[in-house]
Amino acid sequence: MTVAAVVLAASPESALADADGLPAVRRIADVAWSGGAVPIIVVAHDPSGAVAAALAGAPVTLAHPAPVEGGPAAQMVRGFEVAMSEIHETDAALIWPARLGWVGPETVTSLIEAHGTRQGKVLRPAYDGERGWPALVPVDRLELLRSIGADRMPDAVLDRVGAGGAGEAAGEAALELGDPGVTHDLSVARRDLPPYVGPSAPAGGHVHEWGSVAAEVPDDAPLEGPALAPYGQAGAEHNQPG
């Protein structure tokens, strides 16, 4: 079971927004990796190279966005396709707006493990009854995602995707994970977040040691990424930035 993280930045400024001293996309990439998401794709304009510089040393692919005329759904599709070009067995993606920079790695792990027991469902993390992000979208919703009009904003896109599917796996499930970062974006300082009230174990039922993926990497291992996904070539070779 392979679940990608697709981080969507509306602008270079949103990608580089401060998240406790780190650029937003770098903090999200580190959290996604620690939580077990792979591959990690950042979809963002980067005319100055600052986004690539912020991601230096992270196992991330930086992808040029789809044409803006396609709306939010097109950006989600772009990230999904780049992820699948890197790992063909990718069967879901965490769709993650870059403004949601306070999500914890436990939430990533819980969503991935819940996907293992709720195959086919769109999964939304929730906090205090409010649905949030990142949203886990199974690969079988990709064609539906491609059909969604440019006028739908991200939450409306997920409402449409969540209503799709077939059989018992159809629909969407909201998981109360107690992570305030899923609904509180970077406009709220980290120190001002409501308390974490999450479950003592992941939603999938398996007790997991958070951050174990990152812990398995030796301290003296060489730095990675980010790779660059050429625009319009979802499965092409990736170039390391200079």
PDB file of C-alpha atoms in Angstrom:
ATOM      1  CA  MET A   1       0.000   0.000   0.000  1.00  0.00           C
ATOM      2  CA  THR A   2       1.579   3.269  -1.167  1.00  0.00           C
ATOM      3  CA  VAL A   3       0.105   6.650  -0.264  1.00  0.00           C
ATOM      4  CA  ALA A   4       1.649   9.791  -1.717  1.00  0.00           C
ATOM      5  CA  ALA A   5       1.581  13.307  -0.315  1.00  0.00           C
ATOM      6  CA  VAL A   6       0.582  15.973  -2.851  1.00  0.00           C
ATOM      7  CA  VAL A   7       1.316  19.430  -1.437  1.00  0.00           C
ATOM      8  CA  LEU A   8      -0.402  22.260  -3.317  1.00  0.00           C
ATOM      9  CA  ALA A   9       0.931  25.816  -3.088  1.00  0.00           C
ATOM     10  CA  ALA A  10      -1.119  28.532  -4.759  1.00  0.00           C
ATOM     11  CA  SER A  11       1.945  30.780  -5.075  1.00  0.00           C
ATOM     12  CA  PRO A  12       5.645  30.861  -4.191  1.00  0.00           C
ATOM     13  CA  GLU A  13       4.690  33.039  -1.231  1.00  0.00           C
ATOM     14  CA  SER A  14       2.336  30.416   0.170  1.00  0.00           C
ATOM     15  CA  ALA A  15       4.962  27.720  -0.363  1.00  0.00           C
ATOM     16  CA  LEU A  16       7.536  29.754   1.561  1.00  0.00           C
ATOM     17  CA  ALA A  17       5.266  31.081   4.313  1.00  0.00           C
ATOM     18  CA  ASP A  18       6.823  30.890   7.768  1.00  0.00           C
ATOM     19  CA  ALA A  19       5.968  27.800   9.802  1.00  0.00           C
ATOM     20  CA  ASP A  20       7.860  28.156  13.062  1.00  0.00           C
ATOM     21  CA  GLY A  21      11.078  29.119  11.301  1.00  0.00           C
ATOM     22  CA  LEU A  22      10.704  26.724   8.368  1.00  0.00           C
ATOM     23  CA  PRO A  23       9.147  27.358   4.943  1.00  0.00           C
ATOM     24  CA  ALA A  24       5.668  25.826   4.922  1.00  0.00           C
ATOM     25  CA  VAL A  25       6.409  23.272   2.189  1.00  0.00           C
ATOM     26  CA  ARG A  26       9.573  22.124   3.956  1.00  0.00           C
ATOM     27  CA  ARG A  27       7.783  21.573   7.246  1.00  0.00           C
ATOM     28  CA  ILE A  28       4.975  19.697   5.470  1.00  0.00           C
ATOM     29  CA  ALA A  29       7.452  17.558   3.519  1.00  0.00           C
ATOM     30  CA  ASP A  30       9.267  16.597   6.726  1.00  0.00           C
ATOM     31  CA  VAL A  31       5.983  15.736   8.462  1.00  0.00           C
ATOM     32  CA  ALA A  32       4.707  13.739   5.470  1.00  0.00           C
ATOM     33  CA  TRP A  33       7.957  11.738   5.340  1.00  0.00           C
ATOM     34  CA  SER A  34       7.931  11.082   9.085  1.00  0.00           C
ATOM     35  CA  GLY A  35       4.306   9.956   8.863  1.00  0.00           C
ATOM     36  CA  GLY A  36       5.018   7.428   6.112  1.00  0.00           C
ATOM     37  CA  ALA A  37       3.813   9.148   2.924  1.00  0.00           C
ATOM     38  CA  VAL A  38       5.756   8.354  -0.255  1.00  0.00           C
ATOM     39  CA  PRO A  39       6.380   9.809  -2.782  1.00  0.00           C
ATOM     40  CA  ILE A  40       6.103  13.432  -1.737  1.00  0.00           C
ATOM     41  CA  ILE A  41       5.163  15.862  -4.506  1.00  0.00           C
ATOM     42  CA  VAL A  42       5.105  19.653  -4.137  1.00  0.00           C
ATOM     43  CA  VAL A  43       3.133  21.424  -6.858  1.00  0.00           C
ATOM     44  CA  ALA A  44       4.273  25.046  -6.929  1.00  0.00           C
ATOM     45  CA  HIS A  45       5.499  27.818  -9.201  1.00  0.00           C
ATOM     46  CA  ASP A  46       9.170  28.482  -8.516  1.00  0.00           C
ATOM     47  CA  PRO A  47      10.414  31.251 -10.812  1.00  0.00           C
ATOM     48  CA  SER A  48      13.304  32.229  -8.523  1.00  0.00           C
ATOM     49  CA  GLY A  49      14.349  28.762  -7.359  1.00  0.00           C
ATOM     50  CA  ALA A  50      13.535  29.651  -3.748  1.00  0.00           C
ATOM     51  CA  VAL A  51      11.062  26.786  -3.324  1.00  0.00           C
ATOM     52  CA  ALA A  52      13.611  24.238  -4.564  1.00  0.00           C
ATOM     53  CA  ALA A  53      16.182  25.742  -2.195  1.00  0.00           C
ATOM     54  CA  ALA A  54      13.741  25.413   0.711  1.00  0.00           C
ATOM     55  CA  LEU A  55      13.291  21.717  -0.115  1.00  0.00           C
ATOM     56  CA  ALA A  56      17.006  20.927  -0.452  1.00  0.00           C
ATOM     57  CA  GLY A  57      17.836  17.734   1.411  1.00  0.00           C
ATOM     58  CA  ALA A  58      14.253  16.476   1.441  1.00  0.00           C
ATOM     59  CA  PRO A  59      13.101  13.427  -0.608  1.00  0.00           C
ATOM     60  CA  VAL A  60      10.648  15.545  -2.595  1.00  0.00           C
ATOM     61  CA  THR A  61       9.737  16.103  -6.235  1.00  0.00           C
ATOM     62  CA  LEU A  62       8.940  19.713  -7.137  1.00  0.00           C
ATOM     63  CA  ALA A  63       6.397  19.815  -9.981  1.00  0.00           C
ATOM     64  CA  HIS A  64       5.340  22.731 -12.136  1.00  0.00           C
ATOM     65  CA  PRO A  65       1.595  23.417 -11.702  1.00  0.00           C
ATOM     66  CA  ALA A  66      -1.059  22.642 -14.277  1.00  0.00           C
ATOM     67  CA  PRO A  67      -2.462  25.632 -16.197  1.00  0.00           C
ATOM     68  CA  VAL A  68      -4.320  27.880 -13.775  1.00  0.00           C
ATOM     69  CA  GLU A  69      -7.413  27.770 -16.005  1.00  0.00           C
ATOM     70  CA  GLY A  70      -8.011  24.211 -14.800  1.00  0.00           C
ATOM     71  CA  GLY A  71      -8.720  25.343 -11.254  1.00  0.00           C
ATOM     72  CA  PRO A  72      -7.898  23.491  -8.019  1.00  0.00           C
ATOM     73  CA  ALA A  73      -8.959  20.084  -9.352  1.00  0.00           C
ATOM     74  CA  ALA A  74      -6.358  20.308 -12.134  1.00  0.00           C
ATOM     75  CA  GLN A  75      -3.610  20.956  -9.588  1.00  0.00           C
ATOM     76  CA  MET A  76      -4.703  17.902  -7.592  1.00  0.00           C
ATOM     77  CA  VAL A  77      -4.640  15.796 -10.766  1.00  0.00           C
ATOM     78  CA  ARG A  78      -1.190  17.142 -11.658  1.00  0.00           C
ATOM     79  CA  GLY A  79       0.256  16.091  -8.303  1.00  0.00           C
ATOM     80  CA  PHE A  80      -1.466  12.714  -8.430  1.00  0.00           C
ATOM     81  CA  GLU A  81      -0.083  11.973 -11.894  1.00  0.00           C
ATOM     82  CA  VAL A  82       3.472  12.938 -10.950  1.00  0.00           C
ATOM     83  CA  ALA A  83       3.242  10.696  -7.883  1.00  0.00           C
ATOM     84  CA  MET A  84       2.034   7.772 -10.005  1.00  0.00           C
ATOM     85  CA  SER A  85       4.829   8.352 -12.507  1.00  0.00           C
ATOM     86  CA  GLU A  86       7.351   7.944  -9.692  1.00  0.00           C
ATOM     87  CA  ILE A  87       5.728   4.944  -8.011  1.00  0.00           C
ATOM     88  CA  HIS A  88       3.306   3.157 -10.313  1.00  0.00           C
ATOM     89  CA  GLU A  89       1.794   1.251  -7.376  1.00  0.00           C
ATOM     90  CA  THR A  90       0.590   4.475  -5.717  1.00  0.00           C
ATOM     91  CA  ASP A  91      -2.999   3.748  -4.732  1.00  0.00           C
ATOM     92  CA  ALA A  92      -3.938   6.964  -2.914  1.00  0.00           C
ATOM     93  CA  ALA A  93      -2.720  10.493  -2.334  1.00  0.00           C
ATOM     94  CA  LEU A  94      -2.958  12.894   0.575  1.00  0.00           C
ATOM     95  CA  ILE A  95      -4.137  16.156  -0.998  1.00  0.00           C
ATOM     96  CA  TRP A  96      -2.508  18.803   1.176  1.00  0.00           C
ATOM     97  CA  PRO A  97      -2.903  22.603   0.780  1.00  0.00           C
ATOM     98  CA  ALA A  98       0.344  24.325   1.769  1.00  0.00           C
ATOM     99  CA  ARG A  99      -1.488  26.671   4.139  1.00  0.00           C
ATOM    100  CA  LEU A 100      -2.171  23.691   6.467  1.00  0.00           C
ATOM    101  CA  GLY A 101       1.323  23.686   7.927  1.00  0.00           C
ATOM    102  CA  TRP A 102       0.593  22.496  11.472  1.00  0.00           C
ATOM    103  CA  VAL A 103      -0.566  18.922  10.747  1.00  0.00           C
ATOM    104  CA  GLY A 104       1.305  16.334  12.807  1.00  0.00           C
ATOM    105  CA  PRO A 105       2.982  13.134  11.550  1.00  0.00           C
ATOM    106  CA  GLU A 106       0.597  11.048  13.691  1.00  0.00           C
ATOM    107  CA  THR A 107      -2.271  12.295  11.521  1.00  0.00           C
ATOM    108  CA  VAL A 108      -0.476  11.234   8.337  1.00  0.00           C
ATOM    109  CA  THR A 109       0.164   7.770   9.748  1.00  0.00           C
ATOM    110  CA  SER A 110      -3.410   7.437  11.001  1.00  0.00           C
ATOM    111  CA  LEU A 111      -4.870   8.317   7.599  1.00  0.00           C
ATOM    112  CA  ILE A 112      -2.582   5.872   5.805  1.00  0.00           C
ATOM    113  CA  GLU A 113      -3.405   3.059   8.213  1.00  0.00           C
ATOM    114  CA  ALA A 114      -7.140   3.834   8.054  1.00  0.00           C
ATOM    115  CA  HIS A 115      -6.884   3.599   4.257  1.00  0.00           C
ATOM    116  CA  GLY A 116      -5.716   0.026   4.709  1.00  0.00           C
ATOM    117  CA  THR A 117      -8.969  -0.902   6.440  1.00  0.00           C
ATOM    118  CA  ARG A 118     -11.309   1.367   4.453  1.00  0.00           C
ATOM    119  CA  GLN A 119     -10.094   0.765   0.911  1.00  0.00           C
ATOM    120  CA  GLY A 120     -11.788   2.992  -1.642  1.00  0.00           C
ATOM    121  CA  LYS A 121     -13.143   5.654   0.706  1.00  0.00           C
ATOM    122  CA  VAL A 122     -12.093   9.278   0.678  1.00  0.00           C
ATOM    123  CA  LEU A 123     -10.803  10.007   4.189  1.00  0.00           C
ATOM    124  CA  ARG A 124     -10.941  13.439   5.818  1.00  0.00           C
ATOM    125  CA  PRO A 125      -9.301  14.172   9.178  1.00  0.00           C
ATOM    126  CA  ALA A 126     -11.557  16.102  11.530  1.00  0.00           C
ATOM    127  CA  TYR A 127     -11.098  18.248  14.591  1.00  0.00           C
ATOM    128  CA  ASP A 128     -13.999  19.024  16.925  1.00  0.00           C
ATOM    129  CA  GLY A 129     -16.502  17.965  14.269  1.00  0.00           C
ATOM    130  CA  GLU A 130     -14.982  20.027  11.437  1.00  0.00           C
ATOM    131  CA  ARG A 131     -13.505  18.267   8.412  1.00  0.00           C
ATOM    132  CA  GLY A 132      -9.992  19.292   7.489  1.00  0.00           C
ATOM    133  CA  TRP A 133      -6.899  18.489   5.445  1.00  0.00           C
ATOM    134  CA  PRO A 134      -4.968  16.606   4.133  1.00  0.00           C
ATOM    135  CA  ALA A 135      -7.641  14.514   2.449  1.00  0.00           C
ATOM    136  CA  LEU A 136      -6.773  10.969   1.407  1.00  0.00           C
ATOM    137  CA  VAL A 137      -8.096  10.308  -2.105  1.00  0.00           C
ATOM    138  CA  PRO A 138      -7.929   6.756  -3.543  1.00  0.00           C
ATOM    139  CA  VAL A 139      -6.564   6.355  -7.054  1.00  0.00           C
ATOM    140  CA  ASP A 140      -9.915   5.053  -8.310  1.00  0.00           C
ATOM    141  CA  ARG A 141     -11.304   8.594  -7.890  1.00  0.00           C
ATOM    142  CA  LEU A 142      -8.745  10.080 -10.266  1.00  0.00           C
ATOM    143  CA  GLU A 143     -10.979   9.964 -13.345  1.00  0.00           C
ATOM    144  CA  LEU A 144     -13.736  11.692 -11.386  1.00  0.00           C
ATOM    145  CA  LEU A 145     -11.229  14.284 -10.227  1.00  0.00           C
ATOM    146  CA  ARG A 146     -10.262  14.948 -13.848  1.00  0.00           C
ATOM    147  CA  SER A 147     -13.897  15.672 -14.713  1.00  0.00           C
ATOM    148  CA  ILE A 148     -14.452  18.381 -12.091  1.00  0.00           C
ATOM    149  CA  GLY A 149     -14.849  21.931 -13.351  1.00  0.00           C
ATOM    150  CA  ALA A 150     -12.409  24.749 -12.711  1.00  0.00           C
ATOM    151  CA  ASP A 151     -15.013  26.751 -10.789  1.00  0.00           C
ATOM    152  CA  ARG A 152     -15.034  24.426  -7.767  1.00  0.00           C
ATOM    153  CA  MET A 153     -12.914  25.440  -4.812  1.00  0.00           C
ATOM    154  CA  PRO A 154     -10.913  22.746  -2.943  1.00  0.00           C
ATOM    155  CA  ASP A 155     -13.595  21.832  -0.377  1.00  0.00           C
ATOM    156  CA  ALA A 156     -16.221  21.631  -3.114  1.00  0.00           C
ATOM    157  CA  VAL A 157     -13.865  19.442  -5.175  1.00  0.00           C
ATOM    158  CA  LEU A 158     -13.522  17.041  -2.238  1.00  0.00           C
ATOM    159  CA  ASP A 159     -17.295  17.031  -1.693  1.00  0.00           C
ATOM    160  CA  ARG A 160     -17.726  15.885  -5.299  1.00  0.00           C
ATOM    161  CA  VAL A 161     -14.918  13.336  -5.135  1.00  0.00           C
ATOM    162  CA  GLY A 162     -16.181  12.043  -1.795  1.00  0.00           C
ATOM    163  CA  ALA A 163     -19.626  11.446  -3.261  1.00  0.00           C
ATOM    164  CA  GLY A 164     -18.159   9.202  -5.976  1.00  0.00           C
ATOM    165  CA  GLY A 165     -16.960   5.624  -5.862  1.00  0.00           C
ATOM    166  CA  ALA A 166     -18.866   2.397  -6.163  1.00  0.00           C
ATOM    167  CA  GLY A 167     -20.126  -0.372  -3.903  1.00  0.00           C
ATOM    168  CA  GLU A 168     -19.392  -0.505  -0.195  1.00  0.00           C
ATOM    169  CA  ALA A 169     -16.267   1.614  -0.639  1.00  0.00           C
ATOM    170  CA  ALA A 170     -18.253   4.572  -2.003  1.00  0.00           C
ATOM    171  CA  GLY A 171     -18.395   7.830  -0.115  1.00  0.00           C
ATOM    172  CA  GLU A 172     -16.303   9.653   2.403  1.00  0.00           C
ATOM    173  CA  ALA A 173     -15.347   9.039   6.021  1.00  0.00           C
ATOM    174  CA  ALA A 174     -14.406  11.724   8.534  1.00  0.00           C
ATOM    175  CA  LEU A 175     -11.905  10.614  11.181  1.00  0.00           C
ATOM    176  CA  GLU A 176     -11.733  12.490  14.487  1.00  0.00           C
ATOM    177  CA  LEU A 177      -7.976  12.507  15.016  1.00  0.00           C
ATOM    178  CA  GLY A 178      -7.831  15.370  17.488  1.00  0.00           C
ATOM    179  CA  ASP A 179      -5.139  17.250  15.548  1.00  0.00           C
ATOM    180  CA  PRO A 180      -5.946  20.992  15.462  1.00  0.00           C
ATOM    181  CA  GLY A 181      -3.553  21.404  12.546  1.00  0.00           C
ATOM    182  CA  VAL A 182      -6.031  19.777  10.166  1.00  0.00           C
ATOM    183  CA  THR A 183      -8.415  22.755  10.451  1.00  0.00           C
ATOM    184  CA  HIS A 184      -6.202  25.621  11.681  1.00  0.00           C
ATOM    185  CA  ASP A 185      -3.887  27.033   9.043  1.00  0.00           C
ATOM    186  CA  LEU A 186      -0.756  29.155   9.249  1.00  0.00           C
ATOM    187  CA  SER A 187      -2.807  32.272   9.988  1.00  0.00           C
ATOM    188  CA  VAL A 188      -2.935  30.866  13.539  1.00  0.00           C
ATOM    189  CA  ALA A 189       0.388  30.857  15.387  1.00  0.00           C
ATOM    190  CA  ARG A 190       1.445  27.425  16.544  1.00  0.00           C
ATOM    191  CA  ARG A 191       1.436  28.551  20.178  1.00  0.00           C
ATOM    192  CA  ASP A 192      -2.216  29.613  19.787  1.00  0.00           C
ATOM    193  CA  LEU A 193      -3.505  26.289  18.448  1.00  0.00           C
ATOM    194  CA  PRO A 194      -6.201  24.512  20.457  1.00  0.00           C
ATOM    195  CA  PRO A 195      -4.966  21.466  22.395  1.00  0.00           C
ATOM    196  CA  TYR A 196      -4.270  18.156  20.720  1.00  0.00           C
ATOM    197  CA  VAL A 197      -6.974  15.723  21.862  1.00  0.00           C
ATOM    198  CA  GLY A 198      -6.312  12.860  19.471  1.00  0.00           C
ATOM    199  CA  PRO A 199      -6.677   9.129  19.978  1.00  0.00           C
ATOM    200  CA  SER A 200      -3.957   7.199  21.751  1.00  0.00           C
ATOM    201  CA  ALA A 201      -3.531   4.976  18.663  1.00  0.00           C
ATOM    202  CA  PRO A 202      -3.944   5.508  14.893  1.00  0.00           C
ATOM    203  CA  ALA A 203      -7.406   5.240  13.365  1.00  0.00           C
ATOM    204  CA  GLY A 204      -6.414   2.058  11.533  1.00  0.00           C
ATOM    205  CA  GLY A 205      -6.016   0.227  14.836  1.00  0.00           C
ATOM    206  CA  HIS A 206      -2.320  -0.598  14.494  1.00  0.00           C
ATOM    207  CA  VAL A 207      -0.010   0.815  17.169  1.00  0.00           C
ATOM    208  CA  HIS A 208       2.780   2.583  15.315  1.00  0.00           C
ATOM    209  CA  GLU A 209       5.900   4.340  16.557  1.00  0.00           C
ATOM    210  CA  TRP A 210       5.627   7.821  15.076  1.00  0.00           C
ATOM    211  CA  GLY A 211       8.508   8.960  12.914  1.00  0.00           C
ATOM    212  CA  SER A 212       9.976   5.482  12.486  1.00  0.00           C
ATOM    213  CA  VAL A 213      10.443   5.998   8.736  1.00  0.00           C
ATOM    214  CA  ALA A 214      12.691   8.970   9.379  1.00  0.00           C
ATOM    215  CA  ALA A 215      14.418   7.183  12.259  1.00  0.00           C
ATOM    216  CA  GLU A 216      15.539   4.396   9.928  1.00  0.00           C
ATOM    217  CA  VAL A 217      17.664   6.854   7.912  1.00  0.00           C
ATOM    218  CA  PRO A 218      21.261   7.051   9.240  1.00  0.00           C
ATOM    219  CA  ASP A 219      22.344  10.457  10.527  1.00  0.00           C
ATOM    220  CA  ASP A 220      25.258  10.499   8.087  1.00  0.00           C
ATOM    221  CA  ALA A 221      23.183   9.511   5.035  1.00  0.00           C
ATOM    222  CA  PRO A 222      23.628  11.787   1.971  1.00  0.00           C
ATOM    223  CA  LEU A 223      21.043  14.505   1.447  1.00  0.00           C
ATOM    224  CA  GLU A 224      18.352  13.979  -1.157  1.00  0.00           C
ATOM    225  CA  GLY A 225      16.108  15.995  -3.514  1.00  0.00           C
ATOM    226  CA  PRO A 226      14.172  17.770  -4.418  1.00  0.00           C
ATOM    227  CA  ALA A 227      13.790  16.332  -7.895  1.00  0.00           C
ATOM    228  CA  LEU A 228      12.079  18.427 -10.545  1.00  0.00           C
ATOM    229  CA  ALA A 229       9.167  17.077 -12.548  1.00  0.00           C
ATOM    230  CA  PRO A 230       9.252  18.681 -16.008  1.00  0.00           C
ATOM    231  CA  TYR A 231       5.999  20.399 -16.901  1.00  0.00           C
ATOM    232  CA  GLY A 232       3.793  18.200 -19.055  1.00  0.00           C
ATOM    233  CA  GLN A 233       5.938  15.073 -18.504  1.00  0.00           C
ATOM    234  CA  ALA A 234       4.413  13.269 -15.547  1.00  0.00           C
ATOM    235  CA  GLY A 235       6.590  10.190 -16.044  1.00  0.00           C
ATOM    236  CA  ALA A 236       9.760  11.744 -17.421  1.00  0.00           C
ATOM    237  CA  GLU A 237      13.225  11.838 -15.914  1.00  0.00           C
ATOM    238  CA  HIS A 238      13.713  14.275 -13.069  1.00  0.00           C
ATOM    239  CA  ASN A 239      16.615  16.704 -12.831  1.00  0.00           C
ATOM    240  CA  GLN A 240      18.308  17.664  -9.591  1.00  0.00           C
ATOM    241  CA  PRO A 241      18.382  21.453  -9.082  1.00  0.00           C
ATOM    242  CA  GLY A 242      21.776  23.041  -9.143  1.00  0.00           C
TER     243      GLY A 242
END
